[in-house]
Coordinates of C-alpha atoms and ligand atoms in Angstrom, one line a residue:
Chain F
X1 CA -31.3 1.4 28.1
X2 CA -32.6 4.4 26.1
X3 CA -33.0 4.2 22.2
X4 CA -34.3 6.8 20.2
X5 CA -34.5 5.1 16.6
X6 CA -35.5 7.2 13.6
X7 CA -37.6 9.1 15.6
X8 CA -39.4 12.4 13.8
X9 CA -42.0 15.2 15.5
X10 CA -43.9 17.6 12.9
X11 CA -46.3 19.5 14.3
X12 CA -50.1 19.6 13.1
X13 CA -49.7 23.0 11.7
X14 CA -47.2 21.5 9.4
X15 CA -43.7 22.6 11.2
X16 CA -41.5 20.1 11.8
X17 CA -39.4 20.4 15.3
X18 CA -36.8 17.9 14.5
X19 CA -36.2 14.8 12.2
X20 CA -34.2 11.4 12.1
X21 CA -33.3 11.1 15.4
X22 CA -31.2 7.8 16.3
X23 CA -29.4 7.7 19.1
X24 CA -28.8 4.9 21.6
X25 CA -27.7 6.2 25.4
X26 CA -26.4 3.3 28.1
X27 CA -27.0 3.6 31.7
X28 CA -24.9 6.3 33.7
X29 CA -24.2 7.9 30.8
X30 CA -24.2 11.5 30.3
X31 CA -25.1 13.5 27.0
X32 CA -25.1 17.2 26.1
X33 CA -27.3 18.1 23.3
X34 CA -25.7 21.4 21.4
X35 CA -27.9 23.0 18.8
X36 CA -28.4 26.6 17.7
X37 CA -31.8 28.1 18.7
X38 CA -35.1 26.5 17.3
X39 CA -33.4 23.3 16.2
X40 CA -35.9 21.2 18.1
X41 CA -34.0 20.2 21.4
X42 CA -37.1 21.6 23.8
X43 CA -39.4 19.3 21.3
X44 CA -36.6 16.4 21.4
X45 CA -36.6 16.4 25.0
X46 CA -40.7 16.2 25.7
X47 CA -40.5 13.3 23.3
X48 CA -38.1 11.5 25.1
X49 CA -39.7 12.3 28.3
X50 CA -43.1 10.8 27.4
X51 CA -45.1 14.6 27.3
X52 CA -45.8 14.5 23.5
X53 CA -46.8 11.4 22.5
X54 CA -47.7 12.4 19.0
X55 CA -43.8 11.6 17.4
X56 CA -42.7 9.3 14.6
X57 CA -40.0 6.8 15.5
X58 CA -39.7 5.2 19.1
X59 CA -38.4 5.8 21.5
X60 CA -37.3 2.9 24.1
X61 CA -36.6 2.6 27.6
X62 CA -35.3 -0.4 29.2
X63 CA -37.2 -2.6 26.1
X64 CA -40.6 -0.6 26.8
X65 CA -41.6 1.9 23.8
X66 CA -42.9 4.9 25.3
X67 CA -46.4 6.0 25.3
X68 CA -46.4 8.4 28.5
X69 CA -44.2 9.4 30.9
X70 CA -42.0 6.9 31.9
X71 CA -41.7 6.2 35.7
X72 CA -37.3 6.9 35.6
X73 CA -37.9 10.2 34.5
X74 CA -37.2 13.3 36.0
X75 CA -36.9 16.7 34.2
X76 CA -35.6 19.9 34.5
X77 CA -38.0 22.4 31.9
X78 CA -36.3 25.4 30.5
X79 CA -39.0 27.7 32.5
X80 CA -38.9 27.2 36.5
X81 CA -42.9 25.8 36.1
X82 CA -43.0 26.4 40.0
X83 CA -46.7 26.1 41.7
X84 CA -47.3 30.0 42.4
X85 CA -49.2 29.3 45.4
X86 CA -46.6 27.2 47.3
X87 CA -43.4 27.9 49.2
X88 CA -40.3 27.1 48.4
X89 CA -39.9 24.2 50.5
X90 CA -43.2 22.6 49.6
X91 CA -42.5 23.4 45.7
X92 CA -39.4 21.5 46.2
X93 CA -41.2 18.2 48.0
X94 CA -44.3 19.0 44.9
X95 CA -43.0 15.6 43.5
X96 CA -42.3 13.4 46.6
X97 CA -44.8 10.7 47.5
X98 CA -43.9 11.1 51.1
X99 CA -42.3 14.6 52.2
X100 CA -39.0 13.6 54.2
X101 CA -37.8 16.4 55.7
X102 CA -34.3 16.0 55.9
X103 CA -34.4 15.2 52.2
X104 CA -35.9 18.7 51.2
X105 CA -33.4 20.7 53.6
X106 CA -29.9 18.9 52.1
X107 CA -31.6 20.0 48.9
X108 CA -32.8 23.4 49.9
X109 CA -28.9 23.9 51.6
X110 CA -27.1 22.7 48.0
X111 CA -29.2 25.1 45.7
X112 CA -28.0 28.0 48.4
X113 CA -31.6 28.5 49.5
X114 CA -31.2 28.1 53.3
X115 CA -33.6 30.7 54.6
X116 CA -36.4 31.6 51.6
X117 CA -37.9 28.6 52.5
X118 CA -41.0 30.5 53.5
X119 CA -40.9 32.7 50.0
X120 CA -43.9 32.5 47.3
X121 CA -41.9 32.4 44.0
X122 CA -43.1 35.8 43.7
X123 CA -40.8 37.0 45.7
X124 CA -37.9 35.0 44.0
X125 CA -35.6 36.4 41.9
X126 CA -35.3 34.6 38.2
X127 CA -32.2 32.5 38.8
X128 CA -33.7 31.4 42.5
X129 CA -37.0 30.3 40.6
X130 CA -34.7 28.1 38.4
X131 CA -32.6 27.1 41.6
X132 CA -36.0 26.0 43.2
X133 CA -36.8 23.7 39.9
X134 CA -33.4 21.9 40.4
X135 CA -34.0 21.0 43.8
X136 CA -37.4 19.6 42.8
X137 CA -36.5 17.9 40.3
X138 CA -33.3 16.2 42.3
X139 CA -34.9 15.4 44.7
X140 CA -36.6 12.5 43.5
X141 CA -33.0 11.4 42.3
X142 CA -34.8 10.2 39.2
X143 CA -32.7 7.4 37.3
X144 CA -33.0 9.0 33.7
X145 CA -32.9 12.6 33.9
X146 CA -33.9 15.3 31.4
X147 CA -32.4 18.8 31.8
X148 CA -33.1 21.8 28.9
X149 CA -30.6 24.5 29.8
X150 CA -31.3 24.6 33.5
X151 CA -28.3 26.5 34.2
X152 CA -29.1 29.3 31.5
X153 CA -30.4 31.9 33.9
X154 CA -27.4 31.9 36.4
X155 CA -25.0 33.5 37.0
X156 CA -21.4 32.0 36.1
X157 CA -20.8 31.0 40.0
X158 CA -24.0 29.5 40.9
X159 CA -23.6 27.4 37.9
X160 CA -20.4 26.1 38.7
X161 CA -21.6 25.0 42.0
X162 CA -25.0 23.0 40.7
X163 CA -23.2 21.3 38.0
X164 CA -20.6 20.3 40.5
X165 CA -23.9 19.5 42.5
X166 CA -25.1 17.7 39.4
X167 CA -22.0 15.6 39.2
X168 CA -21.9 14.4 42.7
X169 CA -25.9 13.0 42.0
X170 CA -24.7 11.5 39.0
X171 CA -21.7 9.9 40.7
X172 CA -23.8 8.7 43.4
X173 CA -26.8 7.5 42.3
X174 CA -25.4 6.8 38.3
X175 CA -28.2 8.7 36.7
X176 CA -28.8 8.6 33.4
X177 CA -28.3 12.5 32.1
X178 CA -29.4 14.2 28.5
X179 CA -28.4 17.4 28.8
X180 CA -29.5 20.5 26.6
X181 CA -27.2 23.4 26.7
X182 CA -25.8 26.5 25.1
X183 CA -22.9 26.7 27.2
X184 CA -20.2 24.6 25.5
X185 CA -18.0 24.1 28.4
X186 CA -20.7 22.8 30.3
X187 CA -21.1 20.2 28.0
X188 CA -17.5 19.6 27.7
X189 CA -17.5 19.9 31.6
X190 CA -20.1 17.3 32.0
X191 CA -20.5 15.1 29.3
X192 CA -19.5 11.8 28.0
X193 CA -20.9 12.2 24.5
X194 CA -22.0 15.7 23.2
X195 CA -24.2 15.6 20.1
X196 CA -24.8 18.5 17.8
X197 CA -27.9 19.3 16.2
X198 CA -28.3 21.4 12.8
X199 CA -31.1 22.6 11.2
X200 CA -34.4 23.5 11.1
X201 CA -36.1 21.1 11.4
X202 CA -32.5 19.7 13.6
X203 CA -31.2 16.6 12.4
X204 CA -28.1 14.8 14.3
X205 CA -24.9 16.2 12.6
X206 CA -22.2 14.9 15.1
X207 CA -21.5 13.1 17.6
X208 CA -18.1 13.8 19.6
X209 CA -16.9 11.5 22.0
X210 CA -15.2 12.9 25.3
X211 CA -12.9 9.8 27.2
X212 CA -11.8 11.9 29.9
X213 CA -12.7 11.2 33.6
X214 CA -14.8 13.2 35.7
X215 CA -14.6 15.9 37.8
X216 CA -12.7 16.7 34.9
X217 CA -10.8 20.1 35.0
X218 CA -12.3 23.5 33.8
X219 CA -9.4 24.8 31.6
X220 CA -8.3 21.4 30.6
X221 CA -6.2 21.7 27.3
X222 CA -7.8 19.1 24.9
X223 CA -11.4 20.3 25.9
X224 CA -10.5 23.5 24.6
X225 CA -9.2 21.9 21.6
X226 CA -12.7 20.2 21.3
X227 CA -14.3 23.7 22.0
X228 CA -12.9 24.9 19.1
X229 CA -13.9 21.9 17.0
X230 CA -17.4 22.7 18.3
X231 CA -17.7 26.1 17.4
X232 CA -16.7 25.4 14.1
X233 CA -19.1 22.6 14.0
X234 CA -22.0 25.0 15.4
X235 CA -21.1 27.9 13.2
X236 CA -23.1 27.7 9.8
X237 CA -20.7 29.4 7.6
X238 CA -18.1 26.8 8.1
X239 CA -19.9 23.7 6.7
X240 CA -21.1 23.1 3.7
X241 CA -24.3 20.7 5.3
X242 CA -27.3 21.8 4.2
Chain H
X1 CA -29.4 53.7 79.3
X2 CA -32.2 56.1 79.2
X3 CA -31.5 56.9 75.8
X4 CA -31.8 53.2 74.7
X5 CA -34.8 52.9 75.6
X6 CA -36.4 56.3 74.4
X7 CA -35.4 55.2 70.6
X8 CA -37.5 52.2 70.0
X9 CA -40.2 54.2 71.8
X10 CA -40.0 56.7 68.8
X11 CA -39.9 54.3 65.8
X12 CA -42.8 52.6 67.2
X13 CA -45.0 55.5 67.4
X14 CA -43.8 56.7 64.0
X15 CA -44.7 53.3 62.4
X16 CA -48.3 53.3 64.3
X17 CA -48.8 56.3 62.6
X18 CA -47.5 55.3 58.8
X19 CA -49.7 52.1 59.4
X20 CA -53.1 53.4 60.5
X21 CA -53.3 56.6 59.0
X22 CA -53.8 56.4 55.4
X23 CA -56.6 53.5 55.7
X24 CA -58.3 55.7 58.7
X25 CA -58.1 58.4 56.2
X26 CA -59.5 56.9 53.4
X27 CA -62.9 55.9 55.4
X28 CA -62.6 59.7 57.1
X29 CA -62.2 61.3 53.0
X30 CA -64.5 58.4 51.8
X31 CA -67.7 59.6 54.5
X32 CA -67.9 63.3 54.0
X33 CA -69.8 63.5 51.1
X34 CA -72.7 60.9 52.6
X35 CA -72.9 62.8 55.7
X36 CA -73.1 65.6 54.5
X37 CA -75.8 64.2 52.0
X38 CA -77.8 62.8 55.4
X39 CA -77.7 66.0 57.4
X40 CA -79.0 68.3 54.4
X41 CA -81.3 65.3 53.7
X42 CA -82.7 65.9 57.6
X43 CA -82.8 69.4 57.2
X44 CA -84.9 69.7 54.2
X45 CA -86.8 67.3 55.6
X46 CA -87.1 69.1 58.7
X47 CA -88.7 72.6 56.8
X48 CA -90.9 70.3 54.9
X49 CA -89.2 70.3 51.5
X50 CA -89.4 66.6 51.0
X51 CA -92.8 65.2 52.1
X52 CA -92.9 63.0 55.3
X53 CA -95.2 60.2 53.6
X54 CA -93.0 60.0 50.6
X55 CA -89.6 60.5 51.9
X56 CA -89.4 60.5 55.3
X57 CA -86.2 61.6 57.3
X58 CA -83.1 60.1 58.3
X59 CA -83.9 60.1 62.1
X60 CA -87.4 59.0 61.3
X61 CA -85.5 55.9 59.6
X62 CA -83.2 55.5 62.1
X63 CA -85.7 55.3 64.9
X64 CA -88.0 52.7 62.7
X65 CA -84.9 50.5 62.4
X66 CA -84.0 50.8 66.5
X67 CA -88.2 50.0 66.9
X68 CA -87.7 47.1 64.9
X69 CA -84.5 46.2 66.8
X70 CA -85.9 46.5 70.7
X71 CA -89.1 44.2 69.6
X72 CA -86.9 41.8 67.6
X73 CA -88.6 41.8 64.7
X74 CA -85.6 43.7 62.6
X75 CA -83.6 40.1 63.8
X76 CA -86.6 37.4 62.7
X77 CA -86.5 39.0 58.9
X78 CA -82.5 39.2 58.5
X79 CA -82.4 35.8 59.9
X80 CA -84.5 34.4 57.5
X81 CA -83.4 36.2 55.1
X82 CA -80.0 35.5 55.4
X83 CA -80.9 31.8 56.2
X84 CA -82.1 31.6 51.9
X85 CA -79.1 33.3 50.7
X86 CA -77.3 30.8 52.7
X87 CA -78.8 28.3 52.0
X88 CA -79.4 29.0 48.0
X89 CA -75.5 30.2 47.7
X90 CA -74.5 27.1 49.0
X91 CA -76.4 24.7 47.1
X92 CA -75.4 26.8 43.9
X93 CA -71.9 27.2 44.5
X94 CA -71.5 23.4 45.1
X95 CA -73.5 22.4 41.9
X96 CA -71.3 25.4 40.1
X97 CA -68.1 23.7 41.5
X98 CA -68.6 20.1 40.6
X99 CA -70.8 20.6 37.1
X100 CA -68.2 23.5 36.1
X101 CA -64.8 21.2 37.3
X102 CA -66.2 18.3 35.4
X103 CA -67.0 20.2 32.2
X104 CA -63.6 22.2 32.6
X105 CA -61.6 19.0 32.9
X106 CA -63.3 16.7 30.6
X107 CA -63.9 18.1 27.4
X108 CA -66.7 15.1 26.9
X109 CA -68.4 16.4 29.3
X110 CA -68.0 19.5 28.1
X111 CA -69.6 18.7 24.7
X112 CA -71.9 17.3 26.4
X113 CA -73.4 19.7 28.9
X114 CA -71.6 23.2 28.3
X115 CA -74.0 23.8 25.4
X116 CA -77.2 23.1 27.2
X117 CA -76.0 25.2 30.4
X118 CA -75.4 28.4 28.0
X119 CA -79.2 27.6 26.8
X120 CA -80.4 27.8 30.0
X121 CA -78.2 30.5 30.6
X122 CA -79.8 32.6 28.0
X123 CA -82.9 32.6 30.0
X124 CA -83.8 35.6 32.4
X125 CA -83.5 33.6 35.7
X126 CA -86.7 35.4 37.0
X127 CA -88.8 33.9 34.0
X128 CA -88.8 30.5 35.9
X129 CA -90.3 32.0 38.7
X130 CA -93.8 31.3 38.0
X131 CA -92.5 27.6 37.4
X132 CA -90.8 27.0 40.6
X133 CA -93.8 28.5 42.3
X134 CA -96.2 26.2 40.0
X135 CA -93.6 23.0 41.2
X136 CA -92.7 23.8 45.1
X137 CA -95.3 26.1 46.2
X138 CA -94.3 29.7 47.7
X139 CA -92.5 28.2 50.2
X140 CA -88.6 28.1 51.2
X141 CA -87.6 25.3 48.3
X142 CA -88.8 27.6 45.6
X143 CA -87.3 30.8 47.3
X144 CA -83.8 29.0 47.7
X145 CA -84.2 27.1 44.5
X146 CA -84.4 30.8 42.5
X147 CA -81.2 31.6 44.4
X148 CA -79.4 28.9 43.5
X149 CA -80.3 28.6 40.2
X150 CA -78.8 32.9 40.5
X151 CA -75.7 31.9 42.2
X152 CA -75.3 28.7 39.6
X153 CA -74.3 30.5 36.9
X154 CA -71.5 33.5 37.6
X155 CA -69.6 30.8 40.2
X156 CA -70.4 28.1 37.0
X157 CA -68.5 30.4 34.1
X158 CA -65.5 31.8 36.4
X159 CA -64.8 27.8 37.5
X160 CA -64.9 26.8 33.7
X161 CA -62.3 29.6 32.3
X162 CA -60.6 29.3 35.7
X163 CA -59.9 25.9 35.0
X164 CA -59.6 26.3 30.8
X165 CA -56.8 28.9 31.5
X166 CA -54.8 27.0 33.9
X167 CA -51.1 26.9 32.1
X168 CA -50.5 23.6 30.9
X169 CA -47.3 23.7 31.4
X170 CA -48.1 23.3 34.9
X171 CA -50.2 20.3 34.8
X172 CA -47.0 18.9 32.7
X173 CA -44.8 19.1 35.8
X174 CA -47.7 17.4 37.7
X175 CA -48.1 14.9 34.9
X176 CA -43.6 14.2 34.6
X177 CA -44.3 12.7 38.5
X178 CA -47.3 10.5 37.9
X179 CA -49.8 12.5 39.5
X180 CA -52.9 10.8 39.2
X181 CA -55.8 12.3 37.7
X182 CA -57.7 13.3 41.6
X183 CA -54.1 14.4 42.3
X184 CA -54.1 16.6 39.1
X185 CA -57.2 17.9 40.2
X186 CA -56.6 18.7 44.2
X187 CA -52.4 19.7 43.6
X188 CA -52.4 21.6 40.7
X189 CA -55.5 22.1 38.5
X190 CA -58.1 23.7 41.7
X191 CA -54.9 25.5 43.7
X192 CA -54.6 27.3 40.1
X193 CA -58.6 28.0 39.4
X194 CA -58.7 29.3 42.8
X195 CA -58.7 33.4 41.8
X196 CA -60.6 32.9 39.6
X197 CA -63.3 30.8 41.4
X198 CA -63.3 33.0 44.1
X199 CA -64.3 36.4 41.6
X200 CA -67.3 33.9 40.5
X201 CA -68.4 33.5 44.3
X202 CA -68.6 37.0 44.8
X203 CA -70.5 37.5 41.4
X204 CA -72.8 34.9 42.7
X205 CA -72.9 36.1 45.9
X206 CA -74.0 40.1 44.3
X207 CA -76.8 38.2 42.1
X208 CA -77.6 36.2 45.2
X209 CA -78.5 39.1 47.0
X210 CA -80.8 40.3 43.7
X211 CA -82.4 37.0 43.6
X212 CA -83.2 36.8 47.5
X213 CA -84.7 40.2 47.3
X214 CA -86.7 38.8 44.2
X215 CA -88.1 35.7 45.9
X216 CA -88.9 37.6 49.4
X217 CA -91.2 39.9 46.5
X218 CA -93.4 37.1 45.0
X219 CA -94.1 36.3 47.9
X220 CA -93.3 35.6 51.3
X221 CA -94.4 37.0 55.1
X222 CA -90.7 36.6 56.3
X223 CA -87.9 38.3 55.7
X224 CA -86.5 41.9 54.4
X225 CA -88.0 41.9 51.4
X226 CA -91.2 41.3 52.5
X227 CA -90.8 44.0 54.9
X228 CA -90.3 46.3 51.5
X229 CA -93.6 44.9 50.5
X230 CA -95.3 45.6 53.6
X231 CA -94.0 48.9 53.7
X232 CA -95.5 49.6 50.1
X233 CA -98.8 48.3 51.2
X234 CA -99.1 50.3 54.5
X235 CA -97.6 53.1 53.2
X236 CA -94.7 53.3 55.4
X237 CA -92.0 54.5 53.8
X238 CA -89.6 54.8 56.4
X239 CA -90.1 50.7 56.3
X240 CA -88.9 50.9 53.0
X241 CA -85.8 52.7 53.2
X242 CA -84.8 50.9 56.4
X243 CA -85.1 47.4 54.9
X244 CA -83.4 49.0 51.8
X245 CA -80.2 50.3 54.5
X246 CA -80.8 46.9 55.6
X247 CA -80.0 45.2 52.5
X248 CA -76.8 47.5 51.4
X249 CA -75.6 46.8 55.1
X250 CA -75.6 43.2 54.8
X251 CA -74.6 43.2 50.9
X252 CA -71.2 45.2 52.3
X253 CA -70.9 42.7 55.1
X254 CA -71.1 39.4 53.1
X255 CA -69.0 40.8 50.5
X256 CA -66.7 41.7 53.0
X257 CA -66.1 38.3 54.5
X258 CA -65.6 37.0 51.0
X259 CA -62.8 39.9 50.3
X260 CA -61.2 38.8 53.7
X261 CA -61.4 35.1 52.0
X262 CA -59.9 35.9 48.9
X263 CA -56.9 38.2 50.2
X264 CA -56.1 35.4 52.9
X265 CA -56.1 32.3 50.4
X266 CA -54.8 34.5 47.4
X267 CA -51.3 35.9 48.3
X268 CA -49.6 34.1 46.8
X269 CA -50.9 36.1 44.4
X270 CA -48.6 38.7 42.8
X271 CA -51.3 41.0 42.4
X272 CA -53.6 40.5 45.4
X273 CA -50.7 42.8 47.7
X274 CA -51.1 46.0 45.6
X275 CA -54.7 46.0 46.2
Ligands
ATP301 N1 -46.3 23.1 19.9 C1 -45.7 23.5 18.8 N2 -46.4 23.7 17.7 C2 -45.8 24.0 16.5 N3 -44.5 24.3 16.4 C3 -43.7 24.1 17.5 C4 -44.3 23.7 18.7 N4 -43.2 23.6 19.6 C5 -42.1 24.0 19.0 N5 -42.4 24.2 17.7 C6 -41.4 24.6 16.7 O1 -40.4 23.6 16.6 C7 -39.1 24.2 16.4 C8 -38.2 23.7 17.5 O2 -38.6 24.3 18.8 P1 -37.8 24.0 20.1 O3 -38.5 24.7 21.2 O4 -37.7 22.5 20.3 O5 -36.4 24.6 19.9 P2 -35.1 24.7 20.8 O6 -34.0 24.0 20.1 O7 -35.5 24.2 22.2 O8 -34.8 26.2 20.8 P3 -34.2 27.1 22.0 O9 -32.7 26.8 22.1 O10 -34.4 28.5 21.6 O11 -34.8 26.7 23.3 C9 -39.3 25.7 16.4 O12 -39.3 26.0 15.0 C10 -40.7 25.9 16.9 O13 -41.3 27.0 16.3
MG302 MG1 -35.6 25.1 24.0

């Protein structure tokens, strides 16, 4: 339902953010995208999400190439991006067509944010900021969904709850999840395919295939087998690629 | 039981006084120097230092403004007055907000006009007095006209970079849930110019207050300025100065009333609270 084929992004000042792309991702399925910093997975998820339109290749959603943002998207930026000037709760509903109450407050109750409702994002701390950004962006339950490291700037409990809270969303409503992270068990945690990016500019160096059923368990033996393979995969002085 | 009740007493008092004091103080530090400026003012005054057809005193002044207030005439020229800057502000501030949203938006449009607007920019806005006059006559359009045309450009140049510096990576998150382009505009793109549109209206509304004062000169037999004319010509000074106290008095109060404006709408603001 998603093909990215041969698709490139260079920059007009010459830099390219990643190259080569192919990748082909069937509905429900989730992917965590592994790369060391600066190999293009911020630029490899605008593309896909229809924000920069200026990339080589195509990319394909349900048999329509993409020229802007497709309407089964939802995304998760690496920033919070909330709207200074509105309350939590009205930051959360920013992308609902109609506001349904009940909607925001399940949402506003699973990112543990029962009682800032009221609070300007001033007054939020960096990790609530970033709790507020889930919430708005599941709250749309969008079908294809587009996270860079949401869960970077939390701490190790808070995480564990929203991607348990992330799992449940995609158990219930079968969303479609990319997934960028630097958390390796995350990935392991969450994904059904993890693909590593090397490089700079990235290209696709590997992709490892995880058959386990979900919730899967946190200190599950053959993850951390995989773990290892991944590290070794990740670490440059191991390879003799590029 | 007593007791009980005695405490809250306390901490109430205690925070009365945290809350009040330091603003009370402020105006109390912030007035010593002007009074005591006034009273040596009167004094001299008094043992003829300072001539009384040149610089009359501050009880003189005061007792030419309560004159003007028992006959009514001090409320026919502030009403008028106030009724250009108004009137001029508003028409300005409107043309300022759609001509500087369109050409902060569009960059056609911005090609196409921004350009000419810093032209006309360029010019001194009094030099088109003579024009207006020539066009409308000495009448209110020209007078309001002038205004506007001095409110126009401040409220013009602060929508513009208001809107230029929004941070696109805002408009993005408007732009990943279809927002169309009025909803661009209304959600994201004026919520975000606001500070900075609001520092242009009170710009405008400082060079309103020049320009009023400017049009009531060339002409006019209404209004506080005019009263600075008249005072000239009859050799009242004591006119003068009052229409003068006049104009700081209202300058304060409008600029006031846009203040309150800007602290309620802006805090949001991480800045605005420190203030
Ligand atoms: N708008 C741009 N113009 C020019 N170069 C850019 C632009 N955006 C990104 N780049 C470059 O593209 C490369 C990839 O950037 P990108 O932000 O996608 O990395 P990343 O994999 O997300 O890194 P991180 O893990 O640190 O977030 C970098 O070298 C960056 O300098
Ligand atoms: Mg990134």
């Amino acid at each position: 339902m998603l093909s990215i084929e041969r698709v490139s992004r260079t920059f007009s000042n010459g830099t390219t953010g990643f190259k080569n792309i192919d990748l082909k991702v069937e509905q429900g399925e989730v992917i965590g995208i592994l790369g060391t910093s600066g190999c293009g997975k911020s630029t490899l998820l605008r593309v896909l999400s229809g924000l920069d339109k200026q990339y080589d290749g195509q990319v394909v959603i349900d048999g329509e190439t993409v020229h802007d943002v497709h309407k089964k998207i939802g995304m998760i930026f690496q920033e919070p991006r909330l709207m200074p000037w509105l309350k939590v709760y009205d930051n959360i509903g920013f992308g609902l067509q109609k506001k349904v109450q009940s909607k925001i407050a399940q949402y506003i109750k699973a990112v543990g944010l029962v009682g800032f409702e009221n609070h300007y994002p001033k007054d939020l701390s960096g990790g609530m900021a970033q709790r507020v950004a889930i919430a708005r962006a599941l709250v749309t339950s969008p079908e294809i969904l587009l996270l860079d490291e949401p869960f970077s700037a939390l701490d190790a409990f808070t995480k564990m709850q929203l991607q348990d809270l992330l799992l449940n969303l995609w158990q219930t409503y079968q969303s479609t999840i990319l997934l960028v992270t630097h958390d390796i068990d995350e990935a392991l945690y969450l994904a059904d395919r993890i693909i590593i990016l090397r490089g700079q500019p990235g290209e696709l160096y590997q992709e490892i295939k995880i058959d386990k059923s979900k919730p899967r368990s946190r200190g599950d033996k053959d993850l951390a087998v995989l773990k290892d393979e991944i590290l070794q995969l990740l670490d440059l002085s191991h390879s003799k690629a590029i | 039981m007593k007791e009980v009740i005695a405490i809250p007493k306390v901490n109430e008092g205690k925070e009365k006084h945290r809350r009040i004091n330091p603003s009370i103080q402020r105006v109390l530090l912030g007035s010593i120097v002007p009074i005591l400026l006034i009273l040596a003012w009167e004094y001299l005054s008094r043992i003829g230092v300072f001539p009384p057809h040149l610089l009359p005193a501050p009880s003189i002044i005061l007792q030419s403004l309560m004159t003007m207030t028992t006959d009514g005439s001090l409320w026919t020229h502030t009403s008028i007055t106030l009724y250009r800057l108004v009137l001029g502000f508003l028409f300005g501030t409107v043309a300022a907000l759609i001509i500087g949203a369109a050409v902060g938006y569009f960059s056609t449009v911005e090609s196409l006009l921004d350009p000419l607007i810093q032209a006309f920019r360029s010019i001194p806005s009094l030099a088109w007095v003579p024009l207006f006059i020539l066009w409308m006559g000495i009448g209110e359009p020209s007078k309001v006209v002038l205004i506007a045309v001095g409110v126009f450009f401040p409220v013009y140049l602060n929508i513009v970079s208001g809107i230029q510096g929004i941070d696109r990576k805002l408009i993005e998150v408007g732009k990943i849930y279809h927002f169309s382009s009025w909803q661009l505009i209304s959600k994201i793109i004026l919520p975000a110019a606001l500070p900075s549109f609001l520092v242009g209206l009170r710009s405008g509304l400082g060079l309103g207050w020049m320009f009023v004062v400017a049009a009531e000169l060339m002409g006019a037999s209404t209004g506080i300025g005019y009263l600075l004319v008249y005072g000239q010509n009859t050799y009242a000074p004591e006119l003068i100065i009052s229409s003068i106290v006049l104009f700081a008095i209202l300058g304060k109060i409008t600029d006031a009333i846009l203040k309150g404006l800007e602290t309620k709408t802006l805090h949001w603001q991480d800045t605005i609270v420190k203030k």
